[in-house]
Short mmCIF file of C-alpha atoms in Angstrom, two decimals:
data_model
loop_
_atom_site.label_atom_id
_atom_site.label_comp_id
_atom_site.label_asym_id
_atom_site.label_seq_id
_atom_site.Cartn_x
_atom_site.Cartn_y
_atom_site.Cartn_z
CA UNK A 68 61.70 122.38 106.26
CA UNK A 69 59.38 124.78 108.14
CA UNK A 70 58.86 128.12 106.46
CA UNK A 71 60.09 126.91 103.06
CA UNK A 72 57.47 127.24 100.35
CA UNK A 73 57.28 124.43 97.84
CA UNK A 74 54.75 124.28 95.03
CA UNK A 75 54.44 120.79 93.58
CA UNK A 76 53.67 120.44 89.90
CA UNK A 77 54.94 117.81 87.48
CA UNK A 78 54.79 120.10 84.47
CA UNK A 79 58.21 121.70 83.81
CA UNK A 80 58.33 125.24 82.53
CA UNK A 81 59.36 125.74 78.90
CA UNK A 82 59.97 122.06 77.98
CA UNK A 83 61.12 122.96 74.46
CA UNK A 84 63.72 125.34 75.86
CA UNK A 85 64.94 122.59 78.22
CA UNK A 86 65.37 120.22 75.28
CA UNK A 87 67.26 122.90 73.34
CA UNK A 88 69.67 123.51 76.23
CA UNK A 89 70.33 119.78 76.78
CA UNK A 90 70.56 118.83 73.09
CA UNK A 91 74.33 119.54 72.61
CA UNK A 92 75.12 116.93 75.29
CA UNK A 93 73.09 114.15 73.65
CA UNK A 94 75.25 112.48 70.99
CA UNK A 95 74.12 109.90 68.44
CA UNK A 96 75.75 106.58 67.51
CA UNK A 97 77.39 108.07 64.42
CA UNK A 98 79.13 110.68 66.59
CA UNK A 99 80.49 108.06 69.00
CA UNK A 100 81.70 106.06 66.01
CA UNK A 101 83.52 109.13 64.69
CA UNK A 102 85.03 109.68 68.12
CA UNK A 103 86.35 106.11 68.09
CA UNK A 104 88.02 106.66 64.72
CA UNK A 105 89.69 109.86 65.90
CA UNK A 106 90.89 108.27 69.12
CA UNK A 107 92.24 105.19 67.35
CA UNK A 108 94.17 107.40 64.91
CA UNK A 109 95.61 109.47 67.75
CA UNK A 110 96.68 106.38 69.71
CA UNK A 111 98.37 104.94 66.62
CA UNK A 112 100.30 108.19 66.35
CA UNK A 113 101.25 107.87 70.01
CA UNK A 114 102.62 104.38 69.42
CA UNK A 115 104.74 105.56 66.48
CA UNK A 116 108.27 106.95 66.61
CA UNK A 117 108.03 109.75 64.07
CA UNK A 118 104.60 111.17 65.03
CA UNK A 119 104.48 110.58 68.80
CA UNK A 120 105.10 114.27 69.50
CA UNK A 121 101.96 115.17 67.52
CA UNK A 122 99.72 112.76 69.44
CA UNK A 123 97.53 113.82 72.37
CA UNK A 124 97.70 110.31 73.82
CA UNK A 125 101.41 109.68 74.40
CA UNK A 126 101.05 105.90 74.89
CA UNK A 127 103.84 105.57 77.43
CA UNK A 128 105.71 102.26 77.67
CA UNK A 129 105.42 100.90 81.22
CA UNK A 130 107.90 98.02 80.77
CA UNK A 131 105.37 95.72 82.43
CA UNK A 132 105.62 92.71 80.12
CA UNK A 133 103.06 90.30 81.49
CA UNK A 134 100.18 90.03 83.91
CA UNK A 135 100.04 87.70 86.94
CA UNK A 136 99.25 84.04 86.29
CA UNK A 137 98.06 83.21 89.80
CA UNK A 138 101.13 81.03 90.38
CA UNK A 139 103.13 83.79 92.09
CA UNK A 140 104.22 83.04 95.64
CA UNK A 141 106.19 84.61 98.47
CA UNK A 142 106.22 87.87 100.43
CA UNK A 143 106.36 91.25 98.70
CA UNK A 144 106.32 94.83 99.91
CA UNK A 145 104.43 97.67 98.25
CA UNK A 146 104.93 101.39 98.71
CA UNK A 147 102.12 103.77 97.72
CA UNK A 148 103.15 107.44 97.68
CA UNK A 149 100.82 110.03 96.19
CA UNK A 150 100.13 112.69 98.79
CA UNK A 151 100.57 113.73 102.40
CA UNK A 152 99.90 110.14 103.51
CA UNK A 153 101.60 107.06 102.15
CA UNK A 154 101.18 103.36 102.73
CA UNK A 155 103.56 100.47 103.22
CA UNK A 156 102.03 97.06 102.54
CA UNK A 157 103.05 93.44 102.98
CA UNK A 158 101.47 91.11 100.43
CA UNK A 159 101.60 87.35 100.90
CA UNK A 160 100.98 85.26 97.79
CA UNK A 161 100.24 81.54 97.63
CA UNK A 162 98.98 79.79 94.45
CA UNK A 163 95.27 79.02 94.65
CA UNK A 164 94.76 81.09 97.79
CA UNK A 165 93.44 84.59 98.42
CA UNK A 166 95.97 87.40 98.61
CA UNK A 167 96.80 88.26 102.22
CA UNK A 168 97.56 91.94 102.89
CA UNK A 169 98.79 93.92 105.87
CA UNK A 170 99.30 97.66 105.63
CA UNK A 171 100.09 100.74 107.64
CA UNK A 172 99.59 104.42 106.83
CA UNK A 173 102.35 106.94 107.51
CA UNK A 174 102.36 110.73 107.33
CA UNK A 175 104.74 112.88 105.31
CA UNK A 176 105.40 115.92 107.56
CA UNK A 177 105.09 119.34 105.92
CA UNK A 178 108.78 120.15 106.45
CA UNK A 179 109.72 116.87 104.72
CA UNK A 180 107.40 117.63 101.76
CA UNK A 181 109.25 120.90 101.17
CA UNK A 182 112.72 119.82 102.32
CA UNK A 183 115.39 117.86 100.45
CA UNK A 184 115.05 114.64 98.52
CA UNK A 185 117.42 112.96 100.97
CA UNK A 186 115.10 113.90 103.84
CA UNK A 187 112.04 112.55 102.00
CA UNK A 188 113.55 109.20 101.06
CA UNK A 189 115.22 108.79 104.46
CA UNK A 190 111.78 109.32 106.01
CA UNK A 191 110.26 106.71 103.68
CA UNK A 192 113.08 104.25 104.40
CA UNK A 193 112.59 104.81 108.13
CA UNK A 194 108.88 104.01 107.80
CA UNK A 195 109.65 100.88 105.78
CA UNK A 196 112.06 99.81 108.53
CA UNK A 197 109.40 100.48 111.19
CA UNK A 198 106.84 98.46 109.20
CA UNK A 199 109.24 95.54 108.78
CA UNK A 200 109.89 95.46 112.52
CA UNK A 201 106.13 95.57 113.14
CA UNK A 202 105.66 92.63 110.74
CA UNK A 203 108.65 90.68 112.17
CA UNK A 204 110.46 90.79 108.82
CA UNK A 205 114.23 90.35 108.85
CA UNK A 206 115.76 93.41 107.22
CA UNK A 207 118.82 91.33 106.32
CA UNK A 208 116.75 89.05 104.05
CA UNK A 209 116.16 90.41 100.53
CA UNK A 210 112.52 91.26 99.78
CA UNK A 211 111.16 92.73 96.51
CA UNK A 212 109.08 95.92 96.52
CA UNK A 213 106.62 97.47 94.06
CA UNK A 214 106.38 101.27 94.13
CA UNK A 215 103.27 103.22 93.14
CA UNK A 216 104.64 106.74 92.68
CA UNK A 217 101.78 109.05 91.71
CA UNK A 218 103.77 111.98 90.34
CA UNK A 219 104.67 112.72 86.71
CA UNK A 220 107.62 110.54 85.71
CA UNK A 221 109.51 109.54 82.60
CA UNK A 222 109.75 105.77 82.73
CA UNK A 223 113.02 104.37 81.39
CA UNK A 224 112.58 100.80 82.60
CA UNK A 225 110.39 98.77 84.90
CA UNK A 226 112.57 99.81 87.83
CA UNK A 227 113.76 103.16 86.51
CA UNK A 228 111.68 106.36 86.51
CA UNK A 229 112.79 109.99 86.56
CA UNK A 230 110.61 112.62 88.25
CA UNK A 231 109.46 115.24 85.73
CA UNK A 232 107.91 117.65 88.23
CA UNK A 233 106.51 117.68 91.74
CA UNK A 234 102.75 118.18 92.30
CA UNK A 235 100.34 117.99 95.28
CA UNK A 236 102.32 120.35 97.50
CA UNK A 237 105.68 118.53 97.29
CA UNK A 238 108.78 120.52 96.39
CA UNK A 239 111.70 118.40 97.66
CA UNK A 240 114.98 119.60 96.19
CA UNK A 241 117.34 117.31 94.33
CA UNK A 242 114.68 114.94 93.01
CA UNK A 243 113.40 116.40 89.71
CA UNK A 244 115.27 114.71 86.86
CA UNK A 245 116.58 111.98 89.15
CA UNK A 246 115.74 108.27 89.20
CA UNK A 247 113.43 107.81 92.17
CA UNK A 248 114.38 104.12 92.51
CA UNK A 249 118.05 105.04 92.93
CA UNK A 250 117.11 107.62 95.57
CA UNK A 251 115.00 105.06 97.44
CA UNK A 252 117.73 102.41 97.27
CA UNK A 253 120.33 104.90 98.57
CA UNK A 254 118.09 105.68 101.55
CA UNK A 255 117.49 101.96 102.23
CA UNK A 256 121.26 101.33 102.03
CA UNK A 257 121.86 104.02 104.64
CA UNK A 258 119.70 101.94 106.98
CA UNK A 259 121.16 98.60 105.84
CA UNK A 260 117.75 97.36 104.70
CA UNK A 261 117.84 94.70 101.96
CA UNK A 262 114.64 95.78 100.22
CA UNK A 263 114.90 95.95 96.42
CA UNK A 264 112.47 98.05 94.38
CA UNK A 265 111.88 96.01 91.23
CA UNK A 266 108.98 97.99 89.71
CA UNK A 267 107.54 101.51 89.54
CA UNK A 268 103.94 101.84 88.33
CA UNK A 269 100.93 104.16 88.32
CA UNK A 270 97.43 103.43 89.64
CA UNK A 271 96.04 102.45 86.21
CA UNK A 272 98.57 99.65 85.76
CA UNK A 273 97.96 98.66 89.38
CA UNK A 274 94.23 98.28 88.71
CA UNK A 275 94.97 96.02 85.73
CA UNK A 276 97.41 93.84 87.67
CA UNK A 277 95.17 93.54 90.71
CA UNK A 278 92.31 92.10 88.62
CA UNK A 279 94.57 90.03 86.38
CA UNK A 280 95.68 88.04 89.40
CA UNK A 281 92.08 86.79 89.72
CA UNK A 282 91.10 86.78 86.04
CA UNK A 283 93.59 85.72 83.37
CA UNK A 284 91.50 87.46 80.69
CA UNK A 285 92.15 90.91 82.19
CA UNK A 286 94.08 92.94 79.60
CA UNK A 287 92.74 96.48 80.10
CA UNK A 288 92.95 98.72 83.18
CA UNK A 289 90.81 101.82 83.64
CA UNK A 290 90.54 104.60 86.20
CA UNK A 291 87.26 106.53 86.44
CA UNK A 292 87.57 108.76 89.47
CA UNK A 293 88.71 112.30 90.06
CA UNK A 294 90.61 111.85 86.82
CA UNK A 295 90.57 109.19 84.11
CA UNK A 296 93.21 107.07 82.40
CA UNK A 297 93.56 103.65 80.80
CA UNK A 298 96.23 101.08 80.03
CA UNK A 299 96.20 97.86 78.02
CA UNK A 300 98.41 95.01 76.85
CA UNK A 301 99.80 95.76 73.38
CA UNK A 302 101.85 93.60 70.99
CA UNK A 303 105.47 94.72 70.66
CA UNK A 304 105.15 94.79 66.86
CA UNK A 305 102.80 97.77 67.27
CA UNK A 306 105.00 99.62 69.78
CA UNK A 307 107.46 101.33 67.46
CA UNK A 308 109.28 103.08 70.31
CA UNK A 309 110.07 99.81 72.08
CA UNK A 310 113.71 99.78 73.20
CA UNK A 311 113.76 96.58 75.27
CA UNK A 312 114.40 92.94 74.41
CA UNK A 313 112.30 90.86 72.02
CA UNK A 314 111.93 87.89 74.33
CA UNK A 315 108.58 86.27 75.09
CA UNK A 316 106.03 87.42 75.98
CA UNK A 317 106.24 89.81 73.04
CA UNK A 318 103.84 92.35 74.54
CA UNK A 319 103.93 95.24 76.99
CA UNK A 320 101.43 97.27 79.00
CA UNK A 321 100.90 100.72 77.48
CA UNK A 322 99.83 103.67 79.65
CA UNK A 323 97.68 105.66 77.23
CA UNK A 324 97.30 108.85 79.32
CA UNK A 325 94.03 109.20 77.42
CA UNK A 326 92.81 112.09 79.56
CA UNK A 327 94.86 114.35 77.28
CA UNK A 328 92.93 113.31 74.18
CA UNK A 329 91.44 116.43 72.60
CA UNK A 330 94.28 118.73 73.65
CA UNK A 331 94.65 119.42 69.95
CA UNK A 332 91.34 119.79 68.13
CA UNK A 333 90.12 116.18 67.96
CA UNK A 334 87.18 116.79 70.30
CA UNK A 335 86.14 120.21 69.00
CA UNK A 336 83.27 118.61 67.08
CA UNK A 337 81.52 117.60 70.34
CA UNK A 338 82.77 120.35 72.65
CA UNK A 339 79.85 122.35 74.06
CA UNK A 340 79.73 125.80 75.64
CA UNK A 341 79.50 124.00 79.00
CA UNK A 342 82.78 122.15 78.31
CA UNK A 343 84.44 125.38 77.20
CA UNK A 344 83.36 127.15 80.39
CA UNK A 345 84.64 124.29 82.57
CA UNK A 346 87.95 124.28 80.70
CA UNK A 347 88.36 128.04 81.22
CA UNK A 348 87.63 127.65 84.94
CA UNK A 349 90.20 124.88 85.38
CA UNK A 350 93.81 125.27 86.51
CA UNK A 351 95.02 123.86 83.17
CA UNK A 352 92.97 125.40 80.32
CA UNK A 353 93.38 123.66 76.97
CA UNK A 354 94.67 120.46 78.54
CA UNK A 355 93.11 117.12 79.57
CA UNK A 356 90.02 117.84 77.44
CA UNK A 357 88.71 114.25 77.30
CA UNK A 358 89.21 113.94 81.05
CA UNK A 359 87.22 117.13 81.67
CA UNK A 360 84.25 115.67 79.78
CA UNK A 361 84.26 112.45 81.84
CA UNK A 362 85.90 112.56 85.25
CA UNK A 363 84.62 113.22 88.73
CA UNK A 364 86.60 116.41 89.15
CA UNK A 365 84.59 118.17 86.45
CA UNK A 366 81.29 116.34 85.91
CA UNK A 367 79.47 118.23 88.67
CA UNK A 368 80.58 121.57 87.25
CA UNK A 369 79.33 120.62 83.76
CA UNK A 370 75.94 119.88 85.33
CA UNK A 371 76.01 123.19 87.22
CA UNK A 372 76.75 125.08 84.00
CA UNK A 373 73.67 123.49 82.39
CA UNK A 374 71.51 124.15 85.46
CA UNK A 375 72.53 127.83 85.53
CA UNK A 376 71.62 128.20 81.86
CA UNK A 377 68.21 126.67 82.62
CA UNK A 378 67.75 129.08 85.54
CA UNK A 379 68.68 132.05 83.36
CA UNK A 380 66.16 130.86 80.75
CA UNK A 381 63.41 130.74 83.40
CA UNK A 382 63.14 126.93 83.22
CA UNK A 383 64.18 126.28 86.84
CA UNK A 384 63.55 127.76 90.31
CA UNK A 385 61.42 130.61 88.93
CA UNK A 386 64.54 132.01 87.29
CA UNK A 387 66.38 132.58 90.59
CA UNK A 388 69.58 130.76 91.64
CA UNK A 389 70.97 130.71 95.17
CA UNK A 390 74.40 132.18 95.78
CA UNK A 391 75.72 128.68 96.46
CA UNK A 392 74.46 127.35 93.11
CA UNK A 393 75.86 130.40 91.30
CA UNK A 394 79.33 129.64 92.72
CA UNK A 395 81.72 127.72 90.44
CA UNK A 396 82.45 124.08 91.42
CA UNK A 397 79.70 124.14 94.09
CA UNK A 398 77.68 121.35 92.45
CA UNK A 399 79.80 118.35 93.39
CA UNK A 400 79.89 115.18 91.31
CA UNK A 401 78.67 113.21 94.31
CA UNK A 402 75.41 115.18 93.98
CA UNK A 403 74.90 113.61 90.56
CA UNK A 404 75.26 110.12 92.03
CA UNK A 405 72.86 110.98 94.84
CA UNK A 406 70.26 112.55 92.55
CA UNK A 407 70.37 109.62 90.13
CA UNK A 408 69.86 107.23 93.05
CA UNK A 409 66.37 108.65 93.58
CA UNK A 410 63.94 105.95 92.47
CA UNK A 411 60.49 107.06 93.57
CA UNK A 412 58.87 109.37 91.04
CA UNK A 413 57.01 111.37 93.68
CA UNK A 414 59.62 111.35 96.41
CA UNK A 415 62.99 112.85 95.32
CA UNK A 416 64.37 112.66 98.87
CA UNK A 417 68.03 112.82 97.82
CA UNK A 418 67.41 115.50 95.19
CA UNK A 419 65.67 117.67 97.77
CA UNK A 420 68.56 117.13 100.19
CA UNK A 421 70.98 118.37 97.53
CA UNK A 422 68.82 121.42 96.79
CA UNK A 423 68.67 122.16 100.52
CA UNK A 424 72.48 121.95 100.73
CA UNK A 425 72.67 124.45 97.88
CA UNK A 426 70.26 126.76 99.78
CA UNK A 427 67.59 126.55 97.10
CA UNK A 428 64.34 127.22 98.93
CA UNK A 429 61.74 127.83 96.24
CA UNK A 430 61.26 124.85 93.93
CA UNK A 431 58.60 122.58 92.52
CA UNK A 432 58.49 118.85 91.96
CA UNK A 433 58.93 119.63 88.25
CA UNK A 434 62.27 121.30 89.09
CA UNK A 435 63.41 118.05 90.72
CA UNK A 436 62.50 116.19 87.54
CA UNK A 437 64.50 118.63 85.41
CA UNK A 438 67.52 118.48 87.74
CA UNK A 439 67.45 114.69 87.54
CA UNK A 440 67.26 114.83 83.74
CA UNK A 441 70.28 117.18 83.62
CA UNK A 442 72.30 114.79 85.79
CA UNK A 443 71.29 111.82 83.65
CA UNK A 444 72.24 113.55 80.41
CA UNK A 445 75.64 114.70 81.74
CA UNK A 446 76.56 111.34 83.31
CA UNK A 447 75.31 109.34 80.34
CA UNK A 448 77.51 111.36 77.98
CA UNK A 449 80.48 110.83 80.31
CA UNK A 450 79.89 107.06 80.47
CA UNK A 451 79.42 106.80 76.70
CA UNK A 452 82.59 108.83 76.04
CA UNK A 453 84.51 106.47 78.32
CA UNK A 454 82.89 103.53 76.52
CA UNK A 455 84.15 104.83 73.17
CA UNK A 456 87.71 104.86 74.54
CA UNK A 457 87.31 101.37 76.01
CA UNK A 458 86.01 100.16 72.65
CA UNK A 459 89.17 101.42 70.92
CA UNK A 460 91.35 99.46 73.35
CA UNK A 461 89.09 96.41 73.17
CA UNK A 462 89.49 96.34 69.39
CA UNK A 463 93.29 96.52 69.82
CA UNK A 464 93.42 93.50 72.13
CA UNK A 465 93.62 90.21 70.23
CA UNK A 466 92.14 87.91 72.90
CA UNK A 467 88.58 86.71 72.17
CA UNK A 468 87.39 87.37 75.72
CA UNK A 469 88.60 90.42 77.64
CA UNK A 470 88.08 91.54 81.22
CA UNK A 471 88.43 95.27 81.91
CA UNK A 472 89.65 96.24 85.38
CA UNK A 473 88.01 99.44 86.61
CA UNK A 474 88.75 101.51 89.70
CA UNK A 475 87.88 105.02 90.84
CA UNK A 476 85.20 106.75 92.87
CA UNK A 477 83.05 107.72 89.87
CA UNK A 478 82.70 104.09 88.75
CA UNK A 479 82.31 102.82 92.30
CA UNK A 480 79.63 105.20 93.51
CA UNK A 481 77.60 106.33 90.52
CA UNK A 482 74.52 104.05 90.48
CA UNK A 483 74.35 103.60 86.69
CA UNK A 484 77.87 104.11 85.33
CA UNK A 485 78.66 100.39 85.07
CA UNK A 486 75.47 99.61 83.15
CA UNK A 487 75.79 102.64 80.86
CA UNK A 488 79.38 101.76 79.90
CA UNK A 489 78.54 98.09 79.37
CA UNK A 490 75.59 99.00 77.15
CA UNK A 491 77.56 101.38 74.93
CA UNK A 492 80.72 99.24 74.63
CA UNK A 493 78.53 96.34 73.48
CA UNK A 494 77.11 98.59 70.74
CA UNK A 495 80.51 99.95 69.67
CA UNK A 496 82.36 96.59 69.76
CA UNK A 497 79.60 94.10 68.87
CA UNK A 498 82.01 91.28 68.05
CA UNK A 499 83.87 91.37 71.36
CA UNK A 500 83.10 89.40 74.51
CA UNK A 501 83.96 91.51 77.54
CA UNK A 502 83.10 92.28 81.13
CA UNK A 503 83.92 95.09 83.57
CA UNK A 504 85.49 94.06 86.88
CA UNK A 505 85.87 96.30 89.91
CA UNK A 506 89.53 96.46 90.90
CA UNK A 507 90.51 96.53 94.55
CA UNK A 508 93.55 98.41 95.81
CA UNK A 509 95.50 98.66 92.57
CA UNK A 510 98.01 101.10 94.05
CA UNK A 511 98.85 98.64 96.85
CA UNK A 512 98.06 95.09 95.85
CA UNK A 513 98.67 95.89 92.17
CA UNK A 514 102.15 97.28 92.85
CA UNK A 515 103.11 94.18 94.83
CA UNK A 516 101.83 91.92 92.03
CA UNK A 517 103.94 93.79 89.45
CA UNK A 518 106.90 93.23 91.77
CA UNK A 519 105.99 89.54 92.10
CA UNK A 520 105.79 89.02 88.34
CA UNK A 521 109.06 90.92 87.75
CA UNK A 522 110.85 89.06 90.55
CA UNK A 523 109.60 85.66 89.38
CA UNK A 524 110.71 86.46 85.81
CA UNK A 525 114.18 87.62 86.91
CA UNK A 526 114.68 84.54 89.13
CA UNK A 527 113.67 82.27 86.25
CA UNK A 528 116.24 83.98 83.99
CA UNK A 529 118.98 83.49 86.58
CA UNK A 530 118.16 79.80 86.86
#
C-alpha cells in the first residue's frame, strides 16, 4: 500500500455519463416479458419435427423418463468423464436413508487423450477394475453404471450416444460417430468385468436427478457456471420427435441446450455493444449468444468492457487504465462476486484488493462505488435473463409446486444470484409456486441415480 496515492471522494465524475453507459444493460419488465415470448416460441420450434432445424434451442430428448422416487436401493457405479481427470464412484442407495458415496479420481494420460479409442476405453475399464478391487466389489456380479460423458453427443437412447466431436484436448481416433456405450462395454468385456452402462447423461440432467432424489417436486435442472444450460420434464404429447414407447410415465426429460438461444436474431433487441465485443473476442463468434450474456466464462469480460468505456469517458481512474485492465478477459467473473460481497459503504476491502490485482494504483472511493455499480448491473441482468428462461420452463411444467435444481460456480459463489433469480421468476411467473435448490454432485450422484431409476424400471418390466 505504501507509495500508492489514493484520493477519497464519494462524488463520482460525470454521473450522467455513467448512467448513459450503463443504461443499455438495464432492461424493464416489458423487455423480459418479450424475451420470454421469444424463448417460448423458439423452444416450441425445437420440440417440433418440421421446424426443429430452425430453432436455436434444439430441445434434445434425453430418454430419461422419470425422476427418482426415493425408493431406489442397491449399489450403483457412476463414471464422470469430462477432462484430463475422471471419477469413478460407488453409490449406495437405501430407502429413507442418505445416499452413501465413495469415489476416486483417475488421470487420463496425455498419450491416451490423443491415442486410439481402444486405448482410452481400455484405460477407463482398467480404472473401473482398480476401483472395484479397492471397494471389494466382485467383478463377476452384475452392477449397473451411469455415465456422465461431457462431450457433444447425439443421444439415440438412454444407453446409446454417438460422439459428435472431441473437445477439451481429446482426439482419440475411432470414436467420433461411434456409440460410446458400446466402446465402454467392449473394453469391460476384454477385462471380464460385468458392469453394465444403463444410462448416458450430461451434467444438467444429473443436477435434476440429484435433487429429485430428495425432493419429489424437482422437475427442472439448471447449470449456471462457466456455461449455462437447462433441462425439464416435458409431456410426451408435446415432444413431436419422440420415437420411444408410449408407456407410463408419459413424459421425458428434455435437454434444452438453451445457451444457443439467440444464435439467430432473437436476442438482437437486447444485444449491447459490450455483448457484441465479447462475442467477437470469443472462440465461437455468433454462437451461444444467450450463454455469453449470462455465464461465468463471459460475465467478467462484459463488466471489463463497460469499465473500459467508463475509463475512456473520463468517469473512472482519471481516464487511465492499467495494462492489466486493458487486457481482454483479465477481469474475471470471480471479481464480480468478490466486489459484490463488499458490505461496508466506506470500506471496499475486496474491491480494493481486485483493483490492486489489476495494478490500478490511482483511484478514489468514488471509483470503487462505480465499479461496484457496474458489477451489480451486469450480474443483475445475467440473473434476470436466466430467470426469464426458468420462467418459460416453469410455465411448461404442469405440477402446481416445482423445485428447480441448480448447480454451477456462478450460482454457488455469487452472493446475490439466488435472490435475484428468485425475485424475477416470481414476477414473471406470479401464479407458480417454486423454489431453487442447490444440487450436489450431479455428474456423479446424478448419473448413478439415473442408472438406479433405469435399472429398477427394467427389472420391473422383466418381472
